mmCIF file of C-alpha atoms in Angstrom:
data_model
loop_
_atom_site.group_PDB
_atom_site.id
_atom_site.type_symbol
_atom_site.label_atom_id
_atom_site.label_comp_id
_atom_site.label_asym_id
_atom_site.label_seq_id
_atom_site.Cartn_x
_atom_site.Cartn_y
_atom_site.Cartn_z
ATOM 1 C CA MET A 1 -1.745 25.253 46.445
ATOM 2 C CA THR A 2 -1.472 26.310 42.713
ATOM 3 C CA GLU A 3 -4.014 27.625 41.117
ATOM 4 C CA THR A 4 -4.189 24.402 38.109
ATOM 5 C CA ASN A 5 -5.296 22.603 41.642
ATOM 6 C CA LYS A 6 -8.026 24.527 41.717
ATOM 7 C CA ASN A 7 -9.112 25.124 38.175
ATOM 8 C CA PRO A 8 -9.021 22.306 36.429
ATOM 9 C CA ASN A 9 -8.840 24.381 32.637
ATOM 10 C CA LEU A 10 -5.734 25.772 34.159
ATOM 11 C CA LEU A 11 -4.198 22.721 34.159
ATOM 12 C CA GLU A 12 -5.279 21.393 30.519
ATOM 13 C CA ASP A 13 -3.839 24.706 29.772
ATOM 14 C CA ALA A 14 -0.507 24.304 30.895
ATOM 15 C CA LEU A 15 -0.464 20.941 29.958
ATOM 16 C CA ARG A 16 -1.459 22.399 26.524
ATOM 17 C CA ASN A 17 1.925 24.513 26.436
ATOM 18 C CA ALA A 18 3.711 22.020 28.018
ATOM 19 C CA VAL A 19 3.384 19.134 25.129
ATOM 20 C CA ARG A 20 2.879 21.565 22.418
ATOM 21 C CA ARG A 21 4.067 20.817 19.082
ATOM 22 C CA GLU A 22 8.783 21.380 18.430
ATOM 23 C CA ASP A 23 10.483 21.828 14.977
ATOM 24 C CA ALA A 24 11.423 19.472 13.774
ATOM 25 C CA PRO A 25 15.518 19.038 13.876
ATOM 26 C CA GLU A 26 17.078 21.466 11.392
ATOM 27 C CA GLY A 27 17.909 19.349 7.361
ATOM 28 C CA PHE A 28 14.902 16.635 9.162
ATOM 29 C CA VAL A 29 13.009 16.861 5.134
ATOM 30 C CA LEU A 30 16.501 16.280 3.410
ATOM 31 C CA LYS A 31 17.290 13.467 5.337
ATOM 32 C CA VAL A 32 13.782 12.002 5.381
ATOM 33 C CA LEU A 33 13.969 12.739 0.865
ATOM 34 C CA ALA A 34 17.459 11.057 1.066
ATOM 35 C CA ARG A 35 16.271 8.267 3.200
ATOM 36 C CA ALA A 36 13.309 7.230 0.942
ATOM 37 C CA GLU A 37 15.465 8.060 -2.806
ATOM 38 C CA GLN A 38 18.136 5.074 -0.869
ATOM 39 C CA GLN A 39 14.977 3.098 -0.254
ATOM 40 C CA ASN A 40 13.782 3.448 -4.287
ATOM 41 C CA SER A 41 16.943 2.845 -5.394
ATOM 42 C CA ALA A 42 17.129 -0.622 -3.450
ATOM 43 C CA ALA A 43 13.967 -1.697 -4.348
ATOM 44 C CA ASN A 44 14.961 -1.503 -8.155
ATOM 45 C CA ASP A 45 17.911 -3.415 -7.455
ATOM 46 C CA ALA A 46 16.126 -5.961 -5.110
ATOM 47 C CA GLN A 47 13.239 -6.448 -8.157
ATOM 48 C CA ARG A 48 16.146 -7.033 -10.682
ATOM 49 C CA THR A 49 18.397 -8.517 -8.960
ATOM 50 C CA SER A 50 15.768 -11.300 -7.893
ATOM 51 C CA TRP A 51 14.516 -13.012 -10.851
ATOM 52 C CA LEU A 52 18.600 -13.331 -12.268
ATOM 53 C CA SER A 53 19.573 -14.327 -8.346
ATOM 54 C CA LEU A 54 17.403 -17.624 -9.199
ATOM 55 C CA PHE A 55 20.078 -18.949 -11.365
ATOM 56 C CA SER A 56 22.507 -18.649 -8.784
ATOM 57 C CA GLN A 57 21.462 -22.109 -8.010
ATOM 58 C CA PRO A 58 22.855 -24.852 -9.479
ATOM 59 C CA ALA A 59 20.256 -27.360 -9.513
ATOM 60 C CA LEU A 60 17.294 -24.063 -10.855
ATOM 61 C CA ARG A 61 19.904 -23.614 -13.439
ATOM 62 C CA TRP A 62 20.075 -26.546 -14.565
ATOM 63 C CA SER A 63 16.066 -27.499 -14.328
ATOM 64 C CA ALA A 64 15.913 -24.580 -16.509
ATOM 65 C CA VAL A 65 18.418 -25.212 -18.879
ATOM 66 C CA ALA A 66 16.603 -29.062 -19.197
ATOM 67 C CA ALA A 67 13.417 -27.679 -19.326
ATOM 68 C CA VAL A 68 14.222 -25.432 -22.488
ATOM 69 C CA THR A 69 15.903 -28.337 -23.905
ATOM 70 C CA ILE A 70 12.859 -30.295 -23.994
ATOM 71 C CA ALA A 71 10.734 -27.412 -24.620
ATOM 72 C CA MET A 72 13.037 -26.854 -28.226
ATOM 73 C CA ALA A 73 12.321 -30.160 -29.128
ATOM 74 C CA ILE A 74 9.056 -30.246 -28.379
ATOM 75 C CA GLY A 75 8.875 -27.336 -30.718
ATOM 76 C CA THR A 76 11.045 -29.035 -33.588
ATOM 77 C CA ILE A 77 9.153 -31.901 -33.036
ATOM 78 C CA TYR A 78 5.625 -30.676 -33.616
ATOM 79 C CA TYR A 79 6.828 -27.827 -36.526
ATOM 80 C CA ARG A 80 8.515 -31.065 -38.522
ATOM 81 C CA ASN A 81 4.505 -32.658 -38.195
ATOM 82 C CA LEU A 82 2.470 -29.838 -39.021
ATOM 83 C CA GLN A 83 5.003 -29.562 -42.300
ATOM 84 C CA ARG A 84 4.712 -33.111 -43.357
ATOM 85 C CA GLN A 85 0.726 -33.092 -42.418
ATOM 86 C CA ARG A 86 0.883 -29.949 -44.537
ATOM 87 C CA ALA A 87 3.391 -31.486 -47.284
ATOM 88 C CA GLU A 88 0.535 -35.113 -47.822
ATOM 89 C CA GLY A 89 -2.418 -32.864 -47.278
ATOM 90 C CA GLU A 90 -0.708 -30.892 -49.994
ATOM 91 C CA ALA A 91 -0.328 -33.976 -52.501
ATOM 92 C CA ALA A 92 -3.867 -35.836 -51.639
ATOM 93 C CA LYS A 93 -5.363 -31.749 -52.725
ATOM 94 C CA GLN A 94 -3.262 -31.956 -56.251
ATOM 95 C CA GLN A 95 -4.396 -36.351 -56.520
ATOM 96 C CA LEU A 96 -7.885 -35.435 -56.275
ATOM 97 C CA MET A 97 -7.747 -32.225 -58.684
ATOM 98 C CA LEU A 98 -5.926 -34.517 -61.340
ATOM 99 C CA ALA A 99 -8.919 -37.579 -60.383
ATOM 100 C CA LEU A 100 -11.789 -34.715 -60.650
ATOM 101 C CA ARG A 101 -9.588 -33.500 -64.483
ATOM 102 C CA ILE A 102 -9.908 -37.066 -65.270
ATOM 103 C CA ALA A 103 -13.248 -37.504 -64.355
ATOM 104 C CA GLY A 104 -14.252 -34.255 -65.982
ATOM 105 C CA SER A 105 -12.722 -35.195 -69.303
ATOM 106 C CA LYS A 106 -13.959 -38.416 -69.129
ATOM 107 C CA LEU A 107 -17.652 -37.164 -68.078
ATOM 108 C CA GLN A 108 -17.183 -34.620 -71.145
ATOM 109 C CA LEU A 109 -16.162 -37.351 -74.048
ATOM 110 C CA ALA A 110 -19.409 -39.327 -72.845
ATOM 111 C CA LYS A 111 -21.081 -36.446 -73.255
ATOM 112 C CA GLU A 112 -19.881 -35.973 -76.830
ATOM 113 C CA LYS A 113 -20.767 -39.619 -77.731
ATOM 114 C CA VAL A 114 -24.294 -39.216 -76.658
ATOM 115 C CA ASN A 115 -25.096 -36.396 -78.568
ATOM 116 C CA GLU A 116 -23.166 -38.152 -81.571
ATOM 117 C CA ILE A 117 -25.265 -41.098 -81.437
ATOM 118 C CA ASN A 118 -28.195 -38.864 -80.951
ATOM 119 C CA THR A 119 -27.755 -36.582 -84.596
ATOM 120 C CA SER A 120 -27.081 -39.889 -86.353
ATOM 121 C CA ARG A 121 -29.928 -42.035 -85.403
ATOM 122 C CA PRO A 122 -32.870 -41.555 -87.626
ATOM 123 C CA GLU A 123 -36.475 -40.438 -87.044
ATOM 124 C CA PRO A 124 -39.077 -42.303 -86.394
ATOM 125 C CA GLN A 125 -41.763 -42.474 -89.466
ATOM 126 C CA PRO A 126 -45.791 -42.089 -88.065
ATOM 127 C CA GLN A 127 -47.497 -45.823 -88.460
ATOM 128 C CA ASN A 128 -51.093 -44.222 -89.088
ATOM 129 C CA SER A 129 -52.665 -47.762 -92.197
ATOM 130 C CA SER A 130 -54.904 -49.770 -90.342
ATOM 131 C CA PRO A 131 -54.986 -53.579 -90.667
ATOM 132 C CA ARG A 132 -57.943 -53.874 -92.414
ATOM 133 C CA SER A 133 -56.569 -51.848 -95.765
ATOM 134 C CA ARG A 134 -53.033 -53.900 -95.120
ATOM 135 C CA SER A 135 -55.640 -57.330 -95.383
ATOM 136 C CA MET B 1 -10.979 10.213 12.868
ATOM 137 C CA PRO B 2 -13.356 8.603 12.313
ATOM 138 C CA ALA B 3 -13.646 5.901 8.319
ATOM 139 C CA ARG B 4 -16.242 8.285 7.738
ATOM 140 C CA SER B 5 -14.750 11.434 7.498
ATOM 141 C CA LEU B 6 -11.926 9.734 5.570
ATOM 142 C CA ALA B 7 -13.569 9.169 2.364
ATOM 143 C CA ASP B 8 -16.336 12.658 2.555
ATOM 144 C CA SER B 9 -13.052 14.125 2.547
ATOM 145 C CA THR B 10 -13.142 15.323 -1.393
ATOM 146 C CA LEU B 11 -9.080 16.158 -1.317
ATOM 147 C CA ASP B 12 -6.963 14.338 -4.062
ATOM 148 C CA ILE B 13 -3.594 13.000 -2.187
ATOM 149 C CA ALA B 14 -2.799 12.287 -6.169
ATOM 150 C CA GLY B 15 -1.351 15.376 -6.618
ATOM 151 C CA VAL B 16 0.371 15.696 -3.663
ATOM 152 C CA ASP B 17 4.324 16.274 -3.303
ATOM 153 C CA PHE B 18 5.964 13.646 -0.921
ATOM 154 C CA ALA B 19 8.301 16.407 0.061
ATOM 155 C CA ASP B 20 5.970 18.692 0.747
ATOM 156 C CA LEU B 21 4.027 16.621 3.237
ATOM 157 C CA VAL B 22 7.461 15.897 5.652
ATOM 158 C CA ARG B 23 7.166 19.792 5.449
ATOM 159 C CA ARG B 24 3.715 20.333 6.732
ATOM 160 C CA TYR B 25 3.900 17.346 9.219
ATOM 161 C CA GLN B 26 6.969 17.027 10.482
ATOM 162 C CA SER B 27 6.706 18.863 13.502
ATOM 163 C CA MET B 28 3.270 16.685 14.934
ATOM 164 C CA VAL B 29 5.154 13.250 14.115
ATOM 165 C CA PHE B 30 8.013 14.506 15.407
ATOM 166 C CA SER B 31 6.540 15.940 18.358
ATOM 167 C CA ILE B 32 4.601 12.973 19.135
ATOM 168 C CA ALA B 33 7.722 10.790 19.549
ATOM 169 C CA GLN B 34 9.918 13.839 21.534
ATOM 170 C CA HIS B 35 6.630 13.791 23.983
ATOM 171 C CA PHE B 36 6.393 10.423 24.079
ATOM 172 C CA LEU B 37 9.927 8.956 24.401
ATOM 173 C CA THR B 38 11.369 12.019 25.835
ATOM 174 C CA GLU B 39 14.610 11.795 24.016
ATOM 175 C CA THR B 40 15.709 13.918 20.674
ATOM 176 C CA ALA B 41 17.089 11.099 17.946
ATOM 177 C CA ALA B 42 15.400 8.523 19.146
ATOM 178 C CA ALA B 43 12.220 11.069 18.108
ATOM 179 C CA GLU B 44 14.148 11.396 14.942
ATOM 180 C CA GLU B 45 14.601 8.340 14.392
ATOM 181 C CA LEU B 46 11.000 7.279 14.869
ATOM 182 C CA ALA B 47 9.105 10.086 12.978
ATOM 183 C CA GLN B 48 12.094 9.238 10.090
ATOM 184 C CA ASP B 49 10.495 5.475 9.738
ATOM 185 C CA VAL B 50 7.360 7.084 9.474
ATOM 186 C CA PHE B 51 7.040 8.642 6.891
ATOM 187 C CA LEU B 52 9.432 6.231 4.954
ATOM 188 C CA GLN B 53 6.775 3.882 5.857
ATOM 189 C CA LEU B 54 4.094 7.287 4.400
ATOM 190 C CA HIS B 55 6.361 7.348 1.236
ATOM 191 C CA ALA B 56 5.864 2.762 0.475
ATOM 192 C CA THR B 57 2.187 3.575 1.258
ATOM 193 C CA LEU B 58 1.137 6.894 -0.202
ATOM 194 C CA PRO B 59 -0.719 5.621 -3.226
ATOM 195 C CA THR B 60 -3.298 3.766 -0.586
ATOM 196 C CA LEU B 61 -4.058 7.020 0.872
ATOM 197 C CA LYS B 62 -7.300 9.046 -0.290
ATOM 198 C CA SER B 63 -7.030 12.253 1.412
ATOM 199 C CA GLU B 64 -5.002 14.503 3.102
ATOM 200 C CA GLU B 65 -7.361 14.219 5.801
ATOM 201 C CA HIS B 66 -6.659 10.576 5.768
ATOM 202 C CA VAL B 67 -3.118 10.983 5.846
ATOM 203 C CA LYS B 68 -2.644 13.094 8.933
ATOM 204 C CA PHE B 69 -4.475 10.251 10.325
ATOM 205 C CA TRP B 70 -2.704 7.287 9.151
ATOM 206 C CA LEU B 71 0.253 9.545 10.507
ATOM 207 C CA ARG B 72 -0.586 10.601 14.291
ATOM 208 C CA LYS B 73 -1.836 6.169 14.082
ATOM 209 C CA VAL B 74 1.262 5.019 12.721
ATOM 210 C CA THR B 75 3.232 7.473 14.841
ATOM 211 C CA ALA B 76 1.421 6.390 18.180
ATOM 212 C CA HIS B 77 1.832 2.738 17.497
ATOM 213 C CA ARG B 78 5.824 2.773 16.605
ATOM 214 C CA CYS B 79 5.838 4.633 19.522
ATOM 215 C CA ILE B 80 4.304 1.876 21.773
ATOM 216 C CA ASP B 81 6.359 -0.850 19.945
ATOM 217 C CA PHE B 82 9.697 1.681 19.977
ATOM 218 C CA GLN B 83 9.591 1.812 23.448
ATOM 219 C CA ARG B 84 9.039 -1.821 24.510
ATOM 220 C CA ARG B 85 11.785 -3.047 21.829
ATOM 221 C CA ARG B 86 14.288 -1.340 23.497
ATOM 222 C CA LYS B 87 12.549 -2.188 26.480
ATOM 223 C CA LEU B 88 12.982 1.496 28.235
ATOM 224 C CA PRO B 89 12.539 1.266 31.994
ATOM 225 C CA GLN B 90 9.068 2.958 33.318
ATOM 226 C CA VAL B 91 9.580 5.895 34.289
ATOM 227 C CA SER B 92 9.509 6.969 37.707
ATOM 228 C CA LEU B 93 8.324 10.683 38.753
ATOM 229 C CA ASP B 94 11.991 10.716 40.460
ATOM 230 C CA GLU B 95 13.679 9.595 37.271
ATOM 231 C CA ALA B 96 12.281 11.290 34.029
ATOM 232 C CA PRO B 97 14.397 13.107 32.586
ATOM 233 C CA GLU B 98 14.418 16.783 31.721
ATOM 234 C CA PRO B 99 13.090 17.744 29.107
ATOM 235 C CA MET B 100 15.313 17.896 25.726
ATOM 236 C CA THR B 101 13.667 21.346 24.534
ATOM 237 C CA PRO B 102 12.947 24.232 27.252
ATOM 238 C CA ALA B 103 9.297 24.847 26.965
ATOM 239 C CA GLN B 104 8.397 28.234 26.634
ATOM 240 C CA SER B 105 6.071 29.557 28.177
ATOM 241 C CA SER B 106 4.964 31.831 31.477
ATOM 242 C CA ASP B 107 6.806 29.942 34.255
ATOM 243 C CA PRO B 108 9.268 27.139 32.113
ATOM 244 C CA LEU B 109 9.574 25.499 35.413
ATOM 245 C CA VAL B 110 5.790 24.787 35.476
ATOM 246 C CA ALA B 111 5.747 23.406 32.118
ATOM 247 C CA ARG B 112 9.100 21.264 32.149
ATOM 248 C CA ARG B 113 7.782 19.298 35.311
ATOM 249 C CA LEU B 114 4.494 18.872 33.470
ATOM 250 C CA GLN B 115 6.931 17.561 30.193
ATOM 251 C CA GLN B 116 8.722 14.782 33.728
ATOM 252 C CA PHE B 117 4.622 14.465 34.395
ATOM 253 C CA VAL B 118 3.260 13.076 31.227
ATOM 254 C CA ALA B 119 6.625 10.898 30.278
ATOM 255 C CA SER B 120 5.423 9.786 33.985
ATOM 256 C CA LEU B 121 2.297 8.156 32.849
ATOM 257 C CA PRO B 122 2.178 4.405 31.369
ATOM 258 C CA GLU B 123 2.168 4.359 27.406
ATOM 259 C CA LYS B 124 -1.317 4.471 26.589
ATOM 260 C CA PRO B 125 -2.454 7.307 29.095
ATOM 261 C CA ARG B 126 0.144 9.253 27.646
ATOM 262 C CA LEU B 127 -0.042 8.703 23.956
ATOM 263 C CA ILE B 128 -3.969 9.420 25.153
ATOM 264 C CA VAL B 129 -2.315 12.392 26.958
ATOM 265 C CA ILE B 130 0.011 13.741 24.171
ATOM 266 C CA LEU B 131 -2.794 13.063 21.062
ATOM 267 C CA ARG B 132 -5.542 15.513 23.459
ATOM 268 C CA TYR B 133 -2.681 18.269 24.672
ATOM 269 C CA GLN B 134 -0.723 18.818 22.264
ATOM 270 C CA GLU B 135 -2.721 17.368 18.067
ATOM 271 C CA ASP B 136 -5.968 18.660 20.145
ATOM 272 C CA MET B 137 -7.697 15.707 19.580
ATOM 273 C CA LEU B 138 -11.121 14.707 20.653
ATOM 274 C CA PRO B 139 -11.392 11.697 22.712
ATOM 275 C CA GLU B 140 -13.305 9.927 19.926
ATOM 276 C CA ASP B 141 -10.881 10.612 17.453
ATOM 277 C CA ILE B 142 -8.048 9.558 20.166
ATOM 278 C CA ALA B 143 -10.217 6.070 19.956
ATOM 279 C CA ALA B 144 -10.086 5.619 16.652
ATOM 280 C CA VAL B 145 -6.467 6.150 16.303
ATOM 281 C CA LEU B 146 -5.022 4.072 19.125
ATOM 282 C CA ALA B 147 -8.625 1.072 18.237
ATOM 283 C CA MET B 148 -9.780 1.324 21.418
ATOM 284 C CA PRO B 149 -12.938 2.383 23.108
ATOM 285 C CA VAL B 150 -14.125 6.137 24.215
ATOM 286 C CA ALA B 151 -15.482 5.246 27.508
ATOM 287 C CA THR B 152 -11.347 3.873 27.992
ATOM 288 C CA VAL B 153 -9.472 7.038 26.368
ATOM 289 C CA LYS B 154 -11.923 9.546 28.428
ATOM 290 C CA SER B 155 -11.358 7.545 31.009
ATOM 291 C CA HIS B 156 -7.547 6.821 30.724
ATOM 292 C CA LEU B 157 -7.581 11.225 30.535
ATOM 293 C CA GLN B 158 -9.458 11.492 33.508
ATOM 294 C CA ARG B 159 -7.456 9.160 35.932
ATOM 295 C CA SER B 160 -4.304 10.749 34.237
ATOM 296 C CA LEU B 161 -5.602 14.446 35.240
ATOM 297 C CA ALA B 162 -6.214 13.915 38.647
ATOM 298 C CA LEU B 163 -3.487 12.420 38.746
ATOM 299 C CA LEU B 164 -1.086 15.091 37.179
ATOM 300 C CA ARG B 165 -3.330 17.082 39.548
ATOM 301 C CA ASP B 166 -1.566 15.163 42.292
ATOM 302 C CA LYS B 167 1.636 15.312 41.405
ATOM 303 C CA VAL B 168 1.234 19.061 40.744
ATOM 304 C CA THR B 169 0.374 19.868 43.754
ATOM 305 C CA ARG B 170 2.622 17.077 45.896
ATOM 306 C CA THR B 171 5.509 18.786 43.659
ATOM 307 C CA MET B 172 4.585 22.573 43.483
ATOM 308 C CA GLY B 173 2.318 22.877 45.748
ATOM 309 C CA GLN B 174 3.455 26.695 46.549
ATOM 310 C CA VAL B 175 3.797 27.272 42.583
ATOM 311 C CA THR B 176 1.331 29.369 41.121
ATOM 312 C CA ILE B 177 0.787 28.937 37.217
#
């Protein structure tokens, strides 16, 4: 009969000794670091090529070209419309300014006329004779 | 380790060097795999994979205690996955291989036979015994690592110890430790 069989603590101590930690194989850390570095660079490469690889498919490539062309056409039309609207707005503004200037000069003339009439009219005489004396 | 203890830990992992973590925990991770798989090359490969996974996961870990808990957990689960994927047969006592590393005990024969007995245990009890006696973990901590009830861990431990005692008696009856 073994002592471990009689005393559970002895068995546990023997187990602790049997499954104690062992040193990792030589160069373990370096191997892990090398693999981690490799993993990093692979991940970076995958990230770089992932979006470019989309264009390797013809359908996607042509779709992208079409999308860019349509976007450019829409942009050009929009820009031209904007320019035309701006030019129209500018012309309308000029016309309004001209109309205002004309109206202003007309008003000025009218004002001068009124002033002229007012200054040339004689002062009215006061009427203080009674109806009895006139007869 | 319970989640509360992890949150309470004040160690900041942000400044910890990955190489330093590998140096510090290589023995722990490798030994769990080695005692479970009893195959040095497979254990080394598994341990490397665990550290590579740590490298990718490190930013999400909050403290060094968290890292230790995470390493034990991932190593334990990878050991079970590895064995199932390889479809390694359950090793019977007679077929259990001689341990690769000779035990440095007062009685190397006993230690070597005990390693064989542990290797012949079923997956979960084997892991529980390894975590209990290699890592000196409490049943509560083992339960957290293996995501199983504490009562189940204690029950596995008791049954494993009884089984190991029985094997020791049957095969080494005349040997005194």
